[in-house]
Coordinates of C-alpha atoms and ligand atoms in Angstrom, one line a residue:
M5 CA 2.3 20.3 -1.3
T6 CA 4.1 17.2 -3.4
I7 CA 7.4 16.8 -2.1
R8 CA 9.0 18.9 -4.2
E9 CA 6.2 22.0 -3.6
V10 CA 7.4 21.5 0.1
R11 CA 11.2 22.2 -0.3
E12 CA 10.8 23.9 -1.6
A13 CA 8.6 25.9 0.8
V14 CA 11.2 25.0 3.6
R15 CA 13.3 26.3 1.3
A16 CA 11.3 29.8 2.1
R17 CA 9.8 30.2 4.5
S18 CA 10.7 27.1 6.8
A19 CA 10.5 23.4 8.1
A20 CA 8.7 24.3 11.3
D21 CA 5.8 26.5 9.7
V22 CA 5.9 23.7 6.9
C23 CA 5.3 21.2 9.5
A24 CA 2.9 23.3 11.2
D25 CA 1.1 24.0 8.0
A26 CA 0.5 19.7 8.0
L27 CA -0.1 19.7 11.4
A28 CA -2.8 22.0 11.0
R29 CA -4.2 20.5 8.8
I30 CA -4.6 17.3 9.6
E31 CA -6.6 18.6 13.3
T32 CA -8.6 19.6 11.0
L33 CA -9.4 17.1 9.0
N34 CA -8.3 14.1 10.6
P35 CA -12.2 14.0 12.7
Q36 CA -14.0 13.2 9.8
L37 CA -11.7 11.2 7.6
N38 CA -9.8 8.7 10.7
A39 CA -7.0 8.6 9.3
F40 CA -4.3 8.6 11.6
N41 CA -4.0 6.5 14.6
T42 CA -2.2 8.3 16.2
V43 CA -0.9 12.1 16.2
V44 CA 3.0 13.2 16.9
A45 CA 2.2 17.1 17.1
D46 CA 5.1 18.1 19.4
Q47 CA 7.3 15.6 18.4
A48 CA 7.6 16.8 15.1
M49 CA 7.2 20.2 15.8
A50 CA 10.9 19.8 17.1
R51 CA 12.4 17.2 15.1
A52 CA 11.2 20.3 12.4
E53 CA 13.3 23.0 14.7
A54 CA 15.8 21.4 15.1
I55 CA 16.0 20.8 10.6
D56 CA 15.9 24.7 11.0
R57 CA 18.7 25.7 13.5
E58 CA 21.1 23.3 10.5
P59 CA 20.8 24.0 7.4
D60 CA 23.9 23.5 6.5
R61 CA 23.6 19.6 7.7
W62 CA 20.2 19.4 5.8
R63 CA 20.7 21.7 3.0
D64 CA 20.6 17.8 0.2
A65 CA 19.3 16.1 1.9
P66 CA 16.4 14.5 -0.1
L67 CA 13.3 15.1 2.3
A68 CA 14.5 17.7 4.2
G69 CA 11.6 18.9 6.2
V70 CA 8.8 16.7 4.6
P71 CA 5.7 15.7 6.8
I72 CA 5.6 12.2 6.7
A73 CA 2.7 10.1 8.0
V74 CA 4.0 6.1 8.2
K75 CA 0.8 3.1 8.8
D76 CA 1.0 2.1 11.7
N77 CA 2.6 -1.5 11.0
L78 CA 6.2 0.2 11.1
C79 CA 8.3 0.1 14.2
T80 CA 8.6 3.4 15.2
R81 CA 10.9 4.1 18.8
G82 CA 9.5 5.7 21.6
I83 CA 5.8 5.7 19.1
R84 CA 3.2 3.9 19.9
T85 CA 2.8 1.0 17.5
T86 CA -0.2 -0.5 17.3
A87 CA -1.1 -2.3 13.7
S88 CA -4.7 -1.1 14.2
S89 CA -4.9 -4.5 16.7
R90 CA -6.2 -4.1 19.9
M91 CA -3.6 -6.9 20.5
L92 CA -0.9 -4.7 20.0
E93 CA -3.3 -1.0 21.6
H94 CA -0.5 -0.1 23.9
Y95 CA 2.3 -1.1 22.1
V96 CA 5.4 1.4 21.8
P97 CA 8.5 -0.3 20.0
P98 CA 12.4 -0.2 21.1
Y99 CA 13.0 0.0 18.0
D100 CA 12.5 2.1 14.6
A101 CA 12.1 -0.1 11.4
T102 CA 14.5 0.4 8.5
V103 CA 12.1 2.6 6.3
V104 CA 11.5 4.9 8.8
S105 CA 15.7 5.2 10.1
R106 CA 16.1 5.6 6.4
L107 CA 13.5 8.6 5.9
E108 CA 14.6 10.3 9.0
R109 CA 18.3 10.2 8.4
A110 CA 17.0 12.0 4.5
G111 CA 15.1 14.7 5.9
G112 CA 12.0 13.5 6.7
V113 CA 9.0 14.7 9.5
I114 CA 7.0 12.2 11.6
V115 CA 3.6 13.4 12.3
G116 CA 2.3 10.4 13.2
K117 CA 1.1 7.1 12.2
T118 CA -1.6 5.7 9.7
N119 CA -5.0 3.7 10.7
C120 CA -4.6 0.1 8.4
D121 CA -6.7 -2.3 8.5
E122 CA -5.6 -5.2 11.3
F123 CA -2.6 -7.1 11.1
A124 CA -2.8 -5.6 7.7
M125 CA -5.9 -8.0 6.3
G126 CA -8.5 -6.6 4.9
S127 CA -9.8 -5.0 1.3
S128 CA -11.3 -1.6 2.7
N129 CA -10.0 -0.1 6.4
E130 CA -12.9 -2.0 7.5
T131 CA -11.6 -4.2 9.7
S132 CA -9.5 -1.1 11.8
A133 CA -9.8 -1.9 15.6
F134 CA -10.5 2.0 15.8
G135 CA -13.0 2.5 13.1
P136 CA -12.9 2.6 9.8
V137 CA -11.0 5.4 7.5
R138 CA -12.9 8.1 5.2
N139 CA -12.5 8.2 1.4
P140 CA -11.7 11.5 1.2
W141 CA -13.4 11.8 -2.6
A142 CA -17.1 10.4 -0.8
L143 CA -17.1 9.8 3.2
D144 CA -19.5 7.1 3.3
R145 CA -17.2 5.0 1.3
I146 CA -14.0 3.4 1.8
P147 CA -10.4 4.0 1.0
G148 CA -9.8 1.1 0.1
G149 CA -8.0 -1.1 2.0
T150 CA -4.8 -1.5 4.1
S151 CA -2.4 1.3 3.8
G152 CA -6.9 3.2 3.5
G153 CA -5.0 5.1 6.5
S154 CA -1.9 6.3 4.8
A155 CA -3.6 6.8 1.0
A156 CA -6.4 9.3 1.9
A157 CA -3.5 11.5 4.2
V158 CA -1.7 12.3 1.0
A159 CA -5.0 12.2 -1.1
A160 CA -6.2 14.9 1.6
R161 CA -3.3 17.4 0.9
L162 CA -2.8 16.5 5.1
T163 CA 1.5 14.8 4.6
P164 CA 2.7 13.9 0.8
M165 CA 4.3 11.2 1.2
A166 CA 2.6 8.6 3.6
L167 CA 4.4 4.9 4.1
G168 CA 2.1 2.2 3.3
S169 CA 2.8 -2.1 3.1
D170 CA 1.6 -4.6 0.5
T171 CA 1.5 -8.1 1.2
G172 CA -1.3 -8.7 -1.6
G173 CA -2.6 -5.0 -2.8
S174 CA -2.3 -2.8 0.4
I175 CA -0.1 -0.1 -1.1
R176 CA -1.9 -0.5 -4.9
Q177 CA -5.5 -0.6 -4.5
P178 CA -5.9 2.1 -1.5
A179 CA -3.4 4.6 -3.6
S180 CA -6.7 3.8 -6.8
L181 CA -9.7 4.3 -4.7
C182 CA -8.4 8.1 -3.1
G183 CA -6.1 8.8 -6.3
V184 CA -3.1 9.0 -5.5
V185 CA 0.7 7.2 -6.3
G186 CA 0.7 3.8 -5.2
L187 CA 4.2 2.3 -5.8
K188 CA 5.1 -1.8 -4.5
P189 CA 8.9 -2.5 -4.8
T190 CA 10.1 -5.3 -6.4
Y191 CA 10.5 -8.2 -3.5
G192 CA 13.9 -7.7 -2.1
R193 CA 13.9 -4.2 -2.3
V194 CA 13.2 -2.7 0.5
S195 CA 13.8 -3.5 4.2
R196 CA 11.1 -4.8 6.4
Y197 CA 12.9 -4.4 9.3
G198 CA 10.3 -3.0 11.8
L199 CA 8.0 -4.2 9.4
I200 CA 4.8 -6.0 12.3
A201 CA 4.4 -8.8 9.0
H202 CA 1.4 -10.1 8.0
A203 CA 2.8 -13.1 5.3
S204 CA 6.6 -13.2 4.5
S205 CA 7.0 -13.9 1.7
L206 CA 4.8 -12.0 0.2
D207 CA 4.9 -7.8 2.2
Q208 CA 6.6 -5.6 1.4
V209 CA 7.1 -1.6 1.5
G210 CA 6.4 1.4 -0.5
P211 CA 5.2 5.2 -0.5
L212 CA 2.2 6.8 -1.6
T213 CA 1.8 9.9 -3.0
R214 CA 0.7 12.4 -5.1
T215 CA 3.3 12.5 -8.3
V216 CA 5.1 9.4 -9.3
Y217 CA 8.5 11.4 -9.5
D218 CA 7.3 12.0 -5.5
A219 CA 7.1 8.1 -5.5
A220 CA 11.3 8.5 -7.4
L221 CA 12.0 10.7 -5.2
T222 CA 10.8 8.4 -2.3
L223 CA 12.0 5.0 -4.2
N224 CA 15.3 7.2 -3.8
V225 CA 16.0 7.0 -0.3
L226 CA 14.2 2.9 0.4
A227 CA 15.5 1.3 -1.2
G228 CA 18.8 -0.9 -0.9
S229 CA 20.0 -3.7 1.4
D230 CA 19.7 -3.9 5.0
E231 CA 21.6 -6.0 7.5
A232 CA 18.9 -6.0 9.8
D233 CA 16.9 -8.0 7.2
A234 CA 18.2 -10.8 4.9
T235 CA 15.6 -11.2 2.8
C236 CA 17.0 -7.2 2.1
A237 CA 18.6 -8.0 -2.3
A238 CA 21.9 -6.6 -2.3
E239 CA 21.1 -5.3 -6.0
P240 CA 22.6 -1.7 -6.4
V241 CA 20.2 1.3 -6.1
P242 CA 19.9 4.4 -9.6
D243 CA 18.7 7.3 -9.2
Y244 CA 14.8 6.7 -10.0
T245 CA 14.5 10.6 -10.9
A246 CA 16.8 10.6 -13.2
A247 CA 15.1 7.5 -15.0
L248 CA 11.8 10.0 -15.3
T249 CA 12.5 11.1 -19.1
G250 CA 9.1 11.0 -21.0
D251 CA 9.9 9.3 -23.2
V252 CA 8.7 5.8 -23.7
R253 CA 8.4 5.3 -27.7
G254 CA 8.9 1.5 -28.9
T255 CA 8.5 1.1 -24.9
R256 CA 5.7 -1.9 -25.3
I257 CA 2.8 -2.3 -23.1
G258 CA 1.3 -5.2 -22.2
I259 CA -2.8 -5.9 -22.0
P260 CA -3.9 -9.3 -20.6
R261 CA -7.3 -9.4 -22.9
A262 CA -9.2 -12.2 -21.1
L263 CA -7.9 -12.2 -17.5
L264 CA -10.2 -8.0 -17.9
E265 CA -12.2 -10.0 -18.7
Q266 CA -13.7 -11.3 -15.9
G267 CA -15.6 -8.7 -14.3
V268 CA -14.6 -5.1 -14.7
D269 CA -16.4 -1.8 -13.9
A270 CA -17.9 -0.5 -17.0
E271 CA -16.3 3.2 -16.3
V272 CA -12.6 1.1 -15.2
S273 CA -12.2 -0.3 -18.6
G274 CA -13.1 2.7 -20.2
A275 CA -10.2 4.8 -18.5
M276 CA -8.2 2.0 -18.8
D277 CA -8.6 2.2 -22.2
A278 CA -8.6 5.6 -22.3
A279 CA -5.0 5.4 -20.5
L280 CA -3.5 3.1 -22.7
D281 CA -4.7 5.3 -26.1
V282 CA -2.6 8.2 -24.1
L283 CA 0.5 6.5 -24.4
K284 CA 0.3 5.0 -26.9
A285 CA 0.0 7.9 -28.5
R286 CA 3.4 9.4 -26.7
G287 CA 5.0 6.1 -28.5
A288 CA 3.9 3.0 -27.3
T289 CA 3.3 0.1 -28.9
L290 CA 0.8 -2.3 -27.3
V291 CA 0.2 -6.0 -27.2
D292 CA -2.1 -7.8 -25.4
V293 CA -0.7 -10.9 -23.7
D294 CA -1.6 -14.7 -22.0
L295 CA -1.1 -15.0 -18.9
P296 CA -3.4 -18.7 -18.5
H297 CA -2.8 -18.7 -14.9
A298 CA -3.5 -15.1 -13.1
C299 CA -7.8 -16.6 -12.4
F300 CA -6.2 -18.9 -10.0
A301 CA -4.0 -15.8 -8.6
T302 CA -7.1 -14.7 -5.5
P303 CA -7.3 -18.2 -4.4
V304 CA -3.3 -19.1 -4.2
Y305 CA -3.1 -16.2 -2.8
Y306 CA -5.0 -16.3 0.5
L307 CA -4.5 -20.0 0.5
V308 CA -0.4 -18.8 0.9
S309 CA -1.3 -15.2 3.5
T310 CA -3.4 -17.3 6.0
A311 CA -0.5 -20.1 6.3
E312 CA 2.8 -17.6 6.9
A313 CA -0.1 -15.6 8.7
S314 CA -1.1 -17.7 11.2
S315 CA 1.8 -18.9 11.9
N316 CA 3.5 -15.1 12.0
L317 CA 0.9 -14.1 14.6
A318 CA 1.1 -17.3 16.8
R319 CA 3.4 -14.7 18.4
Y320 CA 0.5 -13.4 20.3
D321 CA 0.5 -14.5 23.0
G322 CA -0.3 -12.6 26.1
V323 CA 3.2 -13.1 27.3
R324 CA 6.1 -11.4 25.0
Y325 CA 3.8 -8.3 23.3
G326 CA 0.6 -6.2 23.8
F327 CA -1.8 -7.1 25.8
R328 CA -2.9 -9.6 28.0
A329 CA -6.2 -10.8 29.6
K330 CA -6.1 -12.4 33.2
D331 CA -6.6 -16.2 34.0
E332 CA -5.3 -18.8 36.4
S333 CA -4.6 -21.4 34.3
L334 CA -1.9 -20.5 30.9
R335 CA -3.7 -22.3 28.5
G336 CA -7.0 -20.3 29.5
M337 CA -4.6 -17.0 29.6
Y338 CA -3.7 -17.5 25.9
A339 CA -7.3 -18.7 24.8
K340 CA -8.8 -15.1 26.0
T341 CA -5.5 -13.1 25.9
R342 CA -6.8 -14.1 21.7
A343 CA -10.1 -14.4 21.7
R344 CA -9.8 -10.9 23.4
G345 CA -7.3 -9.1 21.8
F346 CA -7.7 -10.5 17.9
G347 CA -10.8 -8.9 15.7
A348 CA -13.0 -11.2 13.7
E349 CA -11.0 -10.9 9.7
V350 CA -7.9 -11.3 12.2
K351 CA -9.4 -15.0 13.7
R352 CA -10.8 -16.1 10.3
R353 CA -7.2 -15.8 8.7
I354 CA -5.9 -17.8 11.7
M355 CA -8.0 -20.3 11.5
L356 CA -7.9 -20.2 7.9
G357 CA -4.6 -21.1 7.4
T358 CA -4.2 -23.2 10.3
Y359 CA -6.5 -25.5 8.7
V360 CA -4.3 -25.7 5.4
L361 CA -0.6 -26.2 7.4
S362 CA -1.6 -29.1 9.1
A363 CA -0.9 -32.6 8.4
G364 CA -3.8 -34.1 6.3
Y365 CA -4.3 -31.0 4.6
Y366 CA -0.9 -29.5 3.8
D367 CA -0.4 -31.5 0.4
A368 CA -4.0 -30.5 -1.0
Y369 CA -4.4 -27.1 -0.1
Y370 CA -0.7 -25.3 1.2
L371 CA 2.0 -27.7 -1.2
K372 CA -0.8 -26.6 -4.4
A373 CA -0.9 -23.6 -4.3
Q374 CA 3.0 -23.7 -4.2
Q375 CA 2.7 -25.3 -7.3
V376 CA 0.3 -22.6 -8.0
R377 CA 2.3 -19.9 -7.9
T378 CA 5.0 -20.9 -9.2
L379 CA 2.8 -20.8 -12.2
V380 CA 1.6 -17.8 -11.7
L381 CA 4.7 -16.7 -12.2
R382 CA 6.1 -17.8 -14.9
D383 CA 3.4 -16.6 -16.8
Y384 CA 4.7 -13.4 -16.0
D385 CA 8.2 -14.0 -17.0
R386 CA 6.7 -15.7 -20.2
A387 CA 5.0 -12.2 -20.7
F388 CA 8.1 -9.9 -20.1
A389 CA 10.1 -11.7 -22.4
D390 CA 8.2 -9.7 -25.1
V391 CA 6.7 -6.8 -23.1
D392 CA 8.7 -4.1 -20.3
V393 CA 5.4 -3.4 -18.3
V394 CA 2.2 -5.2 -18.1
A395 CA -0.9 -2.9 -17.8
M396 CA -4.3 -3.4 -16.1
P397 CA -6.5 -2.0 -13.7
T398 CA -5.7 -1.8 -9.5
S399 CA -8.9 -2.4 -8.9
P400 CA -12.1 -3.9 -10.5
L401 CA -14.5 -1.1 -8.8
P402 CA -14.0 2.0 -7.5
A403 CA -14.7 2.5 -3.8
V404 CA -17.5 0.3 -2.6
R405 CA -20.0 2.4 0.5
I406 CA -18.8 1.4 4.4
G407 CA -20.6 -1.3 5.7
E408 CA -20.8 -2.4 1.3
R409 CA -19.3 -6.1 1.5
V410 CA -18.4 -6.0 4.8
S411 CA -20.3 -9.4 5.8
D412 CA -19.5 -11.1 2.9
P413 CA -15.2 -12.2 2.9
V414 CA -15.3 -13.7 -0.4
Q415 CA -17.0 -11.1 -2.0
M416 CA -14.3 -8.5 -0.7
Y417 CA -11.7 -11.2 -2.0
L418 CA -12.8 -10.2 -4.7
M419 CA -11.9 -6.9 -4.9
D420 CA -8.3 -8.1 -5.2
V421 CA -8.0 -10.2 -8.2
F422 CA -5.4 -7.3 -9.5
T423 CA -3.3 -7.1 -7.0
V424 CA -2.1 -10.4 -6.2
S425 CA -0.1 -11.8 -8.4
A426 CA 2.7 -8.9 -8.7
N427 CA 3.3 -9.8 -5.0
L428 CA 2.9 -13.8 -5.7
S429 CA 5.5 -13.4 -8.7
G430 CA 7.6 -10.2 -6.5
L431 CA 7.8 -8.1 -9.0
P432 CA 6.8 -4.6 -9.1
A433 CA 4.0 -2.7 -9.8
I434 CA 2.5 0.7 -9.4
S435 CA -0.5 2.6 -8.7
V436 CA -1.4 5.9 -11.2
P437 CA -4.9 8.2 -11.0
C438 CA -6.7 7.3 -14.5
G439 CA -9.8 9.1 -14.1
F440 CA -13.3 9.4 -12.2
T441 CA -16.4 7.9 -12.4
R442 CA -18.6 9.5 -14.6
G443 CA -21.4 8.0 -12.3
P444 CA -25.4 7.2 -13.2
G445 CA -25.7 4.9 -16.2
V446 CA -22.0 3.9 -16.9
S447 CA -21.5 1.6 -14.9
K448 CA -23.4 -1.9 -15.8
L449 CA -22.6 -4.1 -12.5
G450 CA -25.6 -2.5 -11.3
D451 CA -23.2 -2.6 -7.8
A452 CA -23.8 1.0 -6.1
A453 CA -19.3 1.5 -6.4
S454 CA -20.6 3.3 -10.2
S455 CA -24.1 5.1 -9.3
E456 CA -22.3 8.1 -7.8
G457 CA -19.9 10.2 -10.2
G458 CA -15.9 12.1 -9.7
L459 CA -14.8 8.4 -7.2
P460 CA -10.9 8.0 -9.0
I461 CA -10.0 5.1 -10.7
G462 CA -6.4 3.8 -10.9
L463 CA -4.2 2.0 -13.7
Q464 CA -2.0 -0.6 -12.8
L465 CA 1.3 -1.0 -14.0
M466 CA 3.7 -4.0 -12.9
G467 CA 7.1 -4.5 -14.1
R468 CA 10.2 -7.0 -14.0
R469 CA 12.1 -7.8 -11.0
F470 CA 14.4 -5.1 -10.0
D471 CA 13.1 -2.8 -12.6
E472 CA 11.6 0.0 -10.6
A473 CA 12.5 2.5 -12.9
T474 CA 10.8 1.5 -16.6
L475 CA 7.6 1.3 -14.3
L476 CA 8.4 4.7 -12.9
R477 CA 9.3 5.9 -16.3
V478 CA 6.1 5.3 -18.5
A479 CA 3.5 5.8 -15.3
D480 CA 5.2 9.6 -15.1
A481 CA 5.1 9.9 -18.9
Y482 CA 1.2 9.2 -18.2
E483 CA 1.0 11.7 -16.1
R484 CA 2.6 14.4 -17.5
D485 CA -0.5 14.0 -19.9
T486 CA -2.6 14.6 -17.4
E487 CA -3.7 15.7 -14.6
W488 CA -6.1 14.1 -12.5
S489 CA -3.5 14.1 -9.5
T490 CA -3.2 17.4 -9.4
Q491 CA -7.1 17.9 -8.5
P492 CA -7.9 18.3 -4.4
P493 CA -11.0 16.4 -3.6
P494 CA -14.4 18.7 -2.7
L495 CA -13.5 17.7 0.8
I496 CA -10.3 20.5 0.5
S497 CA -12.0 22.6 -2.4
N498 CA -15.1 23.2 -0.3
R499 CA -12.7 24.8 2.1
Ligands
LIG507 N1 -6.6 -7.2 0.7 C1 -5.5 -8.5 1.2 C2 -5.4 -9.1 2.4 O1 -6.6 -8.8 3.0 C3 -4.4 -7.7 0.9 C4 -4.0 -7.1 2.1 C5 -2.6 -6.6 2.2 O2 -2.0 -5.9 0.5 N2 -1.9 -6.1 3.5 O3 -5.2 -9.9 2.3

């Protein structure tokens, strides 16, 4: 069910009934998917029953009785929050992230915490200390990362909505590979209080849903200033669902043709072109835009994000939170704690980040990266003087097999080519399902990725700062003319 359908079911039956259904599906399907690190069945049932007991209080609440999954890097009071790391395996936060309390205030029922890449570092959900998540469309494939558990939960119809976080694509890329909608709001649109920090100038929280309407509805609840987060903007929050008019006549959609020549799977570019034709038929105008520095976005991202991550992760020293290794000396304790508590990818990022911030290399790497970041941002600002949204694929490839890329970090980082610039420039971006691979003979990359049909493909739209309304309007208009989001994965349909 979508959020809309759940709300009707809650009225017709009860929140407890809807919650019991969701928990039953999680119990049957999660062993195959590994989408959840923690399920809080008793707590969720108690909460749903409490909502049923006070129908008047919850009647107009936008998410009354809606089962919700929360990425395991968002703090939940009294519920273990691990960031999928050994370091925080037994960490139970004493407070809720602002987004979590806002969802609860809107009537949401939290059913569990979703698996992700360790500290949200990865592109495939394979860096989790608790094992990879499996893609509901093909269990031998990655769901994408880092919010892979959230994407898999929504795609497999375990919950109608899940929260994710996006530092360089972690909401949009798994949404794309799992065939669901993923929205990364503008930097500052949604509070990050209680989000376990990865890279502070890039991190944003956002929803993964089945439909664009549900994403708009959730953003209504999440968006807005927060006195606990000074980086959260005071910009007024419109009713995002009111923006979904279906009308894209005269909307200008920019396409960065030159950037797309960088190696996009033939199935992916075919699906994107077909999606743009749909929007054109609805009255949108397609224009070419030039983003000359976008090709530097990936290296810039991996310099800036690792620098910030190395600093953010300094707090895990065995003293303040989580795991502590035993040693006679203080320094020995620090070293052993970090050696055992962190996985290989996190260590790689801490080393890279520490290096680019070191006295001798700061100017050459970190400072240079920040300068090029400004050039990337200016490209977009220039493009948005002429167009309302910029369109490109979310991921250059459909879901690859588990294990296929994990041994080659650079290949893994290249999965992020189209998503990182939104974070570098703070822009909002959405991924909407735009088709499925057709299988053998179509892919030209020879990469095992497209050797199989039936894998979801996502279209990415980027917008102006704080103009999520336009993004949602265009994405919704496209969704109205297609049926991609109504098809369940075989895992479900075979049952
Ligand atoms: N794949 C990117 C990385 O590994 C993005 C991660 C994210 O958005 N959290 O850093």
